[in-house]
Short mmCIF file of C-alpha atoms in Angstrom, two decimals:
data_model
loop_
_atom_site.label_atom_id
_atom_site.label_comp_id
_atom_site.label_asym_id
_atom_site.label_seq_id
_atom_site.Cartn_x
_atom_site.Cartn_y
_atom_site.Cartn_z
CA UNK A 1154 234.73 -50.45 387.15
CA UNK A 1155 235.01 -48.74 383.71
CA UNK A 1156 236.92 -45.14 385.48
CA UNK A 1157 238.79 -44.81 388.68
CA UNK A 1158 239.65 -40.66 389.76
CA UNK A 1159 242.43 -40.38 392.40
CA UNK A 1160 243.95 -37.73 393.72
CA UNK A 1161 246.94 -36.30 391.81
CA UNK A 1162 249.83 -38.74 392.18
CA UNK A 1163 253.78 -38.26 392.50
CA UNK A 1164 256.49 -39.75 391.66
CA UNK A 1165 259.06 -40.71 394.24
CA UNK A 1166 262.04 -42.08 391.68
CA UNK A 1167 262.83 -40.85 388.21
CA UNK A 1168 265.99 -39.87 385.85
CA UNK A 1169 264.84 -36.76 384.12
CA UNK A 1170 268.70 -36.67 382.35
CA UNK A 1171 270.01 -33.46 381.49
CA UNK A 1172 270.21 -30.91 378.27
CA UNK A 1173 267.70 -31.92 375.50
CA UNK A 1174 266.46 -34.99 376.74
CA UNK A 1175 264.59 -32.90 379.30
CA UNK A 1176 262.40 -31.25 376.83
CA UNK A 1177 260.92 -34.48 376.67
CA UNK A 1178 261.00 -36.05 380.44
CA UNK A 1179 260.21 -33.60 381.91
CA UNK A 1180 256.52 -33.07 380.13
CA UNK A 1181 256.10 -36.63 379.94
CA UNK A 1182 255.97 -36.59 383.69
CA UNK A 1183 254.38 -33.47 384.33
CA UNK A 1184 251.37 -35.04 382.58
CA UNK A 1185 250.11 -36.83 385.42
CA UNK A 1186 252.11 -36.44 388.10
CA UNK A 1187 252.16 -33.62 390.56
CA UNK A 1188 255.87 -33.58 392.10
CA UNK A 1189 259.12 -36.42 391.16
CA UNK A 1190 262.00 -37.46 393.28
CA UNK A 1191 264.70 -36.41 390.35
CA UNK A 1192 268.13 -38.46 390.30
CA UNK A 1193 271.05 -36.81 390.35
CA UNK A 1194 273.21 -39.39 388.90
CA UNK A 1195 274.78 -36.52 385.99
CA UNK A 1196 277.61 -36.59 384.36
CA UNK A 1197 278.74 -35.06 386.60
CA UNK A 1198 276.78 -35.93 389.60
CA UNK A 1199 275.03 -33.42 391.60
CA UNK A 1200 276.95 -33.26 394.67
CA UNK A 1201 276.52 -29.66 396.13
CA UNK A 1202 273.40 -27.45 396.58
CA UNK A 1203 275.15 -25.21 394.03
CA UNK A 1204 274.22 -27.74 391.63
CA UNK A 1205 271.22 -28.77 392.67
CA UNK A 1206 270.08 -25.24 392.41
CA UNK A 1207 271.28 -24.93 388.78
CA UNK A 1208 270.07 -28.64 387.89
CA UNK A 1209 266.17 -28.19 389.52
CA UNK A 1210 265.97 -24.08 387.15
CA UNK A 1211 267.32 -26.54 384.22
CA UNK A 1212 264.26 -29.24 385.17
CA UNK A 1213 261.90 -25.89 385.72
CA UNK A 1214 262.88 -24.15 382.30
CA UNK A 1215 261.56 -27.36 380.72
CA UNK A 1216 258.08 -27.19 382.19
CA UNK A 1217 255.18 -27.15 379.59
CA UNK A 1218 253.80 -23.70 380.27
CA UNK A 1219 251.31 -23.08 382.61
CA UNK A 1220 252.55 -26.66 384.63
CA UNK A 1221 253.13 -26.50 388.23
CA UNK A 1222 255.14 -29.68 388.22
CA UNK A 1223 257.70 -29.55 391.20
CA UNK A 1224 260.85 -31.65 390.89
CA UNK A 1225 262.45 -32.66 394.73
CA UNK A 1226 265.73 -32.62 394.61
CA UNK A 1227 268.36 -35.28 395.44
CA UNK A 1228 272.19 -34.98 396.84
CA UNK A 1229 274.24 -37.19 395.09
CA UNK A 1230 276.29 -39.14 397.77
CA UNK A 1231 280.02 -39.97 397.43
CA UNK A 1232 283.11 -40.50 399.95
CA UNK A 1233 284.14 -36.83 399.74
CA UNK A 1234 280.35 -35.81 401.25
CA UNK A 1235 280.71 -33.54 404.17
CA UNK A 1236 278.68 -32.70 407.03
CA UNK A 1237 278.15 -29.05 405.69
CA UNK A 1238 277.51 -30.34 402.30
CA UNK A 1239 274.30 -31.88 403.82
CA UNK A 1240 273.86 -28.74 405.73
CA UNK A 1241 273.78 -26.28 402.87
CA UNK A 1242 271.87 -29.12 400.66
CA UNK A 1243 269.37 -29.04 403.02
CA UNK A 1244 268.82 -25.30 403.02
CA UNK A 1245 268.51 -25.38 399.33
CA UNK A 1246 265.70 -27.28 399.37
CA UNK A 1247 267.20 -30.74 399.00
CA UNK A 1248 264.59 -33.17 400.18
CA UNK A 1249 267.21 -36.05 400.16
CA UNK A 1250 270.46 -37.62 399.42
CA UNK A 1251 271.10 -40.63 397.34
CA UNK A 1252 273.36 -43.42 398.32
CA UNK A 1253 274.72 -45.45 394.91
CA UNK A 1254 277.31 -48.09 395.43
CA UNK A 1255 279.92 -47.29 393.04
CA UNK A 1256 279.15 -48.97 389.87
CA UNK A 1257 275.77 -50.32 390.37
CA UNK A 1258 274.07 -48.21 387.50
CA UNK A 1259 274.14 -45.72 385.19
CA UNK A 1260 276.65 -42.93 386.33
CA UNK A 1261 277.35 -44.79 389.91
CA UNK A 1262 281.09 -44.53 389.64
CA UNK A 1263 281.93 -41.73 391.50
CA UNK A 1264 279.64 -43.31 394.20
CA UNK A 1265 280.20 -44.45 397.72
CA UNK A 1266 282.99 -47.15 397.63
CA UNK A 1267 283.60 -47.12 401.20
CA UNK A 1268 280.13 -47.23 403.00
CA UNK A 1269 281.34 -46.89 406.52
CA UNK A 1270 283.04 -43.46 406.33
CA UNK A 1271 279.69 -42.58 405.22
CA UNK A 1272 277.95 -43.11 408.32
CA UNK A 1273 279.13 -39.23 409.89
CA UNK A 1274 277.40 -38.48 407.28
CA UNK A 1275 274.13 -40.42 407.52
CA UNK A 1276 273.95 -38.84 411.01
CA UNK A 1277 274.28 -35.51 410.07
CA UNK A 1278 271.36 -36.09 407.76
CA UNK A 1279 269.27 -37.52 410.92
CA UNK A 1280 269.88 -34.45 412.58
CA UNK A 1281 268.94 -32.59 409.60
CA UNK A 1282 265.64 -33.96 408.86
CA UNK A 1283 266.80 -35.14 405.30
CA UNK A 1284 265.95 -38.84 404.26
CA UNK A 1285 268.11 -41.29 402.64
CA UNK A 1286 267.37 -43.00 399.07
CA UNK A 1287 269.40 -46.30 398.79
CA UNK A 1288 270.01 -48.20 395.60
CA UNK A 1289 270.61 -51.54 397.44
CA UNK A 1290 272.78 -53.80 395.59
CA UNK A 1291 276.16 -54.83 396.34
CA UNK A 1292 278.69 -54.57 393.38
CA UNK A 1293 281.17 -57.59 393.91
CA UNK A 1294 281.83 -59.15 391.07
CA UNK A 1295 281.96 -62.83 392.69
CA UNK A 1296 278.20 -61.95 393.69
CA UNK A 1297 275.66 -63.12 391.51
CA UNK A 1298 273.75 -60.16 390.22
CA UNK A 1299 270.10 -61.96 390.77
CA UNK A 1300 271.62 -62.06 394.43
CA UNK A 1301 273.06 -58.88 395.15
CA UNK A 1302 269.79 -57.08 396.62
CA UNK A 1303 269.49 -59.83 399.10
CA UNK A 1304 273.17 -59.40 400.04
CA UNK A 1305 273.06 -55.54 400.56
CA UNK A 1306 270.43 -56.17 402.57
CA UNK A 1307 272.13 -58.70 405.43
CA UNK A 1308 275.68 -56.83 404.67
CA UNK A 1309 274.47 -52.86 405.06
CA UNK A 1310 270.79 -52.34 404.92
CA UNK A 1311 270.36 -53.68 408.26
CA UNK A 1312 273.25 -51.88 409.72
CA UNK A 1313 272.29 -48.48 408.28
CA UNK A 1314 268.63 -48.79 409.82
CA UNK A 1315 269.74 -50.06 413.14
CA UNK A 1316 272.45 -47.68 413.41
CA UNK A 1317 270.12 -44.59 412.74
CA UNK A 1318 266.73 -45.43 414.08
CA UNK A 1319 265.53 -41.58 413.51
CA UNK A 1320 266.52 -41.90 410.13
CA UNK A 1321 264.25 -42.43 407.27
CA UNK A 1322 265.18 -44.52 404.54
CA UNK A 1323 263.52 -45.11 401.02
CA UNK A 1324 264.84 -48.80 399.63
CA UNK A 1325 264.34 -47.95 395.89
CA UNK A 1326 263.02 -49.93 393.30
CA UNK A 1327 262.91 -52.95 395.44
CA UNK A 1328 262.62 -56.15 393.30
CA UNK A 1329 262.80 -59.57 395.90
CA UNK A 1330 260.52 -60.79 398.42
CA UNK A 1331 263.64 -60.37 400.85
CA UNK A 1332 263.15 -56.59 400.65
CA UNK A 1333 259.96 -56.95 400.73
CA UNK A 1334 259.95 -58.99 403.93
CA UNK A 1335 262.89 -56.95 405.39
CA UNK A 1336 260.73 -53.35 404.77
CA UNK A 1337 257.52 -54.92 406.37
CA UNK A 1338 259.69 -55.72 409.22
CA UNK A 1339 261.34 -52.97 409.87
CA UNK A 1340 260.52 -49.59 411.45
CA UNK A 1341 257.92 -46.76 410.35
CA UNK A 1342 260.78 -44.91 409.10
CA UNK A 1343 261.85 -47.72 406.42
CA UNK A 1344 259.54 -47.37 402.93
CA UNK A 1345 260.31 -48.79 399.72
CA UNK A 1346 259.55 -47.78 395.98
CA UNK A 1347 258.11 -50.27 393.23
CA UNK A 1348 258.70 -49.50 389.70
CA UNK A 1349 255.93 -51.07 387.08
CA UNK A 1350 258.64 -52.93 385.21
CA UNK A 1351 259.34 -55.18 388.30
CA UNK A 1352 255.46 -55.71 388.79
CA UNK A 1353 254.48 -56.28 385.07
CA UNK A 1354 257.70 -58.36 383.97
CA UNK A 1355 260.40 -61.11 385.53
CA UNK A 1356 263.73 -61.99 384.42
CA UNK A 1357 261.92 -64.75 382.12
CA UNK A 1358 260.85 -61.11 380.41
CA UNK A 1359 263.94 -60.16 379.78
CA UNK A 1360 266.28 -63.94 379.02
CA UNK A 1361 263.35 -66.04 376.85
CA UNK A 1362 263.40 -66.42 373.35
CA UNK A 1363 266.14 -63.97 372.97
CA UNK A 1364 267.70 -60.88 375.10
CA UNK A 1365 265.44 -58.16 374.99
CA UNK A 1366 267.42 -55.02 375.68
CA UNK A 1367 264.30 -52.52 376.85
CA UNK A 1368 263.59 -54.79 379.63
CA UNK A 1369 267.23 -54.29 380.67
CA UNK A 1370 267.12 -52.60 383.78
CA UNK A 1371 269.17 -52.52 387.26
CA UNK A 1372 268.27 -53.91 389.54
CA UNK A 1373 267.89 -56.62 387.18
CA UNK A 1374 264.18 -58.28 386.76
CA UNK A 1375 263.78 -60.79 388.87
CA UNK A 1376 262.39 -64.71 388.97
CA UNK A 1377 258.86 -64.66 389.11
CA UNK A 1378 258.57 -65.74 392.64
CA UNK A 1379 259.74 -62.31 394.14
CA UNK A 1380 257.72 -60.33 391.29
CA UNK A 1381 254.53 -62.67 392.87
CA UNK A 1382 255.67 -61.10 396.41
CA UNK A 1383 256.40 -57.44 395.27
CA UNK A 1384 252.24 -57.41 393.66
CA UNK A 1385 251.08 -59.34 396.63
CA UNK A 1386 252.25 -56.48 398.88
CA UNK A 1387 251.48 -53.63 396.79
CA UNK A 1388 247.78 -55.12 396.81
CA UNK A 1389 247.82 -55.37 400.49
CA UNK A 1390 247.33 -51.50 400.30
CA UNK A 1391 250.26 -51.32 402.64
CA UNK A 1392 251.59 -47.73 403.81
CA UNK A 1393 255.55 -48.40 403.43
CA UNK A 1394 255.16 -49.17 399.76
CA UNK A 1395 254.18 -46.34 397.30
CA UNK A 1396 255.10 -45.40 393.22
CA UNK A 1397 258.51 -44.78 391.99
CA UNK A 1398 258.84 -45.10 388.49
CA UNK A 1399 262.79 -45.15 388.00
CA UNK A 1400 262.12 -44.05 384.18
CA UNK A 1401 265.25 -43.81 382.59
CA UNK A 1402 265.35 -42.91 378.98
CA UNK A 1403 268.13 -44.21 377.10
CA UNK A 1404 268.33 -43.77 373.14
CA UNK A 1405 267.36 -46.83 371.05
CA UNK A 1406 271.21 -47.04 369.80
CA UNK A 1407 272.25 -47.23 373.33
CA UNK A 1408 269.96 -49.80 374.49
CA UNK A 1409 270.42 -52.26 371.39
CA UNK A 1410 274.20 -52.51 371.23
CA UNK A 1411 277.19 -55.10 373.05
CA UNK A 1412 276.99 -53.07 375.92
CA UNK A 1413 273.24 -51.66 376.21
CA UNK A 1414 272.34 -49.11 379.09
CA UNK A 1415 270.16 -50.03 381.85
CA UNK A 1416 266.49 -48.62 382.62
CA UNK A 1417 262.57 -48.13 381.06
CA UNK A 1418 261.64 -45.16 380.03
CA UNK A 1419 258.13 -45.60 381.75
CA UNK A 1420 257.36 -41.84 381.88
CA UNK A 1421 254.46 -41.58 379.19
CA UNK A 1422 252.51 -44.48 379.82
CA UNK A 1423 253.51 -45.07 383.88
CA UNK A 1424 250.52 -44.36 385.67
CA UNK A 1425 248.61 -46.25 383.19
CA UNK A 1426 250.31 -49.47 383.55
CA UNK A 1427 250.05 -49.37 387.36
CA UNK A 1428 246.58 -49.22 387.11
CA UNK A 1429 246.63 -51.87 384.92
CA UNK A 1430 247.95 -53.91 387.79
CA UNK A 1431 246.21 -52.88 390.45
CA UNK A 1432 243.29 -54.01 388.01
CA UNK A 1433 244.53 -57.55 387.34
CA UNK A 1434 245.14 -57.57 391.48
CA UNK A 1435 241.41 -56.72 391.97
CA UNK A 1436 243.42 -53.98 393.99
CA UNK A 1437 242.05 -50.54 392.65
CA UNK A 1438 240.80 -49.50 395.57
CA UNK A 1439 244.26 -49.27 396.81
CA UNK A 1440 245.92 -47.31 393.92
CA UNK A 1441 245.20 -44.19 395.35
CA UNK A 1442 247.40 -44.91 398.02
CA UNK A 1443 250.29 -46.44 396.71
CA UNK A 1444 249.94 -43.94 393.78
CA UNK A 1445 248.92 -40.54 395.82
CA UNK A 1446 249.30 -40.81 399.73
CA UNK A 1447 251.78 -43.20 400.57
CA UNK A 1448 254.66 -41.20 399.29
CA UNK A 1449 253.48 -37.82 400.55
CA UNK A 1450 252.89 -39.01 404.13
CA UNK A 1451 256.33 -40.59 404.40
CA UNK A 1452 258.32 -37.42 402.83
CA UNK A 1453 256.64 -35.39 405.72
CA UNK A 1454 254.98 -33.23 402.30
CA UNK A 1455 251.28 -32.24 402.02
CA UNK A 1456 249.11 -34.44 399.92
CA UNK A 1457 248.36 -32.93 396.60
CA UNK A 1458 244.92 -31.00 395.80
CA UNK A 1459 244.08 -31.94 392.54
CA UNK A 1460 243.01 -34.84 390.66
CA UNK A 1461 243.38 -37.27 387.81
CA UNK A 1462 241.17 -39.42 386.17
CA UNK A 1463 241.74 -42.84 383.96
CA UNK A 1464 239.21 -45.03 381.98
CA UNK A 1465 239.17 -48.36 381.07
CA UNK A 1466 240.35 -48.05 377.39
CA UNK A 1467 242.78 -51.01 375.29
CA UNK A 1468 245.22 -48.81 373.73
CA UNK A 1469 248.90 -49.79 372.16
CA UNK A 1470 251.22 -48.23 373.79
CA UNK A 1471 253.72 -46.36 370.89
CA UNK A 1472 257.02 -48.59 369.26
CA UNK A 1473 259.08 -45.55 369.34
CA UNK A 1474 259.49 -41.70 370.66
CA UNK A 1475 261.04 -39.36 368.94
CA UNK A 1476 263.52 -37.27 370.62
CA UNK A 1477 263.99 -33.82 370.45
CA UNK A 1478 267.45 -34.10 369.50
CA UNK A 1479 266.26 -36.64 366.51
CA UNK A 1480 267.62 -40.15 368.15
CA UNK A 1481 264.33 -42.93 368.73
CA UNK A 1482 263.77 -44.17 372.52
CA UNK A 1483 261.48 -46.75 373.03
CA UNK A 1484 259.39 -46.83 375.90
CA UNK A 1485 258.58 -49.25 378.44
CA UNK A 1486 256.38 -51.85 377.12
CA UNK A 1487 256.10 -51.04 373.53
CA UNK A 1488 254.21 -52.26 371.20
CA UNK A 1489 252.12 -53.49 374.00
CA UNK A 1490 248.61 -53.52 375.42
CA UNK A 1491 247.85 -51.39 378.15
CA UNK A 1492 243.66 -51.61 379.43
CA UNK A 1493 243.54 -47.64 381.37
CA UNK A 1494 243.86 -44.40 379.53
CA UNK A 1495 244.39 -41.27 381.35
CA UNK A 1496 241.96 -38.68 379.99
CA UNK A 1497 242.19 -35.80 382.72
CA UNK A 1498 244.72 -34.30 384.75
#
């Protein structure tokens, strides 16, 4: 197959960021992708519909013109969340809320510390109709961090899902075969995201021959055994699994210093590299799914109309992007070889 045309895709987990940076995020997304899940891990964290409102008319002002690119917006959870702060979320348009266990990424500290006064909470979103987007690690430091998804899983995962069987819950960016096994097993209402960084690379990616600071991201790459699982299932063409990038742009400076940020700034080169995968799978007839249906059908939300077409092209995908406010970001997999193009959208 030298071209593949699928219906316009979405994305169902991104960081746009905030201020300049979204004069280039938000394009670089809008290119190919119809609608985007849009964190709302700010500084400071968008935790009422007040701010959502004034965060999605910040995302909407940076539109190329004539784009119809939608950004769904996310509640930002914490342990002063209310019952009417879901309420009036909700009737702003809020699609869902996000749970972050304090400190597990970038801009998690005001996050939930206390996960079980948050369960009034998770009911009042049942009720509401409003799904819940987990970042499932645990945060103790005696835990080791190649362990921690695993551990959220048999410590709170399984308790949130049994305790709110109406409830649907997205498992982001899962990166183990325990999620995997724990989201096949579970109920229609339990889906999980799968960025291309944690089916393209494992921790060997990130540790060998040197640190390598762009592959940085949290949940941390994995051993290759659970990447093997995560492109097994995505292969499968099963429903519960669909696209979330989690691009996260984070300036060069940031990335390559003692302390460098987590995340891949996937945005511009995203839908390329999963079909890249789904090639080396011998999976591309289940792209379109993952990529275009799978998301849609679980957020309740129509399928899109349009479409987008990629062609089987070698190109390098670029060592740097400048940003509008003059600082470099590299992107995911720079430098690198990617084997589709997108050429329409």
């Amino acid at each position: 197959m030298t071209s593949i045309t699928i219906q316009t895709p979405d994305d169902w987990h991104l960081h746009f960021r905030d201020g300049e940076m979204l004069k280039e995020t938000v394009p670089a997304t809008a290119r190919c992708f119809q609608r985007a899940i849009v964190m709302p891990n700010l500084v400071p964290p968008v935790t009422n519909a007040q701010m959502v409102n004034e965060y999605r008319q910040r995302i909407l002002s940076a539109r190329p013109e004539g784009s119809t690119f939608e950004p769904l917006m996310v509640l930002y959870l914490t342990n002063d969340t209310t019952k009417q702060d879901i309420i009036d979320a909700k009737a702003a348009g809020t699609v869902a809320a996000k749970l972050y266990p304090a400190g597990a990424t970038t801009n998690s500290d005001a996050a939930v510390s206390a996960l079980d006064g948050l369960f009034p909470i998770f009911e009042e979103m049942q009720n509401q109709g409003m799904l819940l987007l987990i970042h499932g690690e645990v945060t103790d430091n005696h835990i080791d961090i190649f362990d921690r998804e695993k551990e959220f899983i048999d410590r709170n995962m399984k308790r949130i899902v049994s305790a709110f069987p109406e409830l649907k819950v997205v498992f982001e960016h899962i990166t183990t075969k325990d999620a995997v096994d724990f989201v096949l097993a579970a109920s229609d209402n339990v889906a999980a995201t799968i960025t291309p960084q944690h089916l393209l690379l494992n921790r060997n990616d990130l540790l060998v021959g040197g640190v390598r600071p762009h592959n940085y991201c949290l949940p941390v790459l994995k051993r290759n055994t659970h990447q093997q699982a995560l492109r097994e299932v995505v292969a499968t063409g099963n429903k519960k699994f669909f696209l979330g990038t989690d691009s996260a742009p984070h300036e060069k400076s940031k990335k390559e210093n003692a302390c460098g940020c987590a995340g891949c700034y996937s945005a511009w080169s995203a839908i390329e590299l999963y079909t890249h995968v789904f090639d080396e799978l011998g999976a591309l007839d289940k792209l379109e799914g993952f990529a275009s249906h799978h998301g849609a059908d679980f957020y309740g939300l129509p399928r899109n109309q349009g479409t987008i077409t990629l062609v089987k092209k070698d190109w390098t995908i670029p060592e740097s992007i400048t940003l509008p406010t003059g600082d470099d970001i590299v992107p995911f997999f720079a430098g690198q070889n990617c084997t589709w193009k997108l050429v329409t959208a």
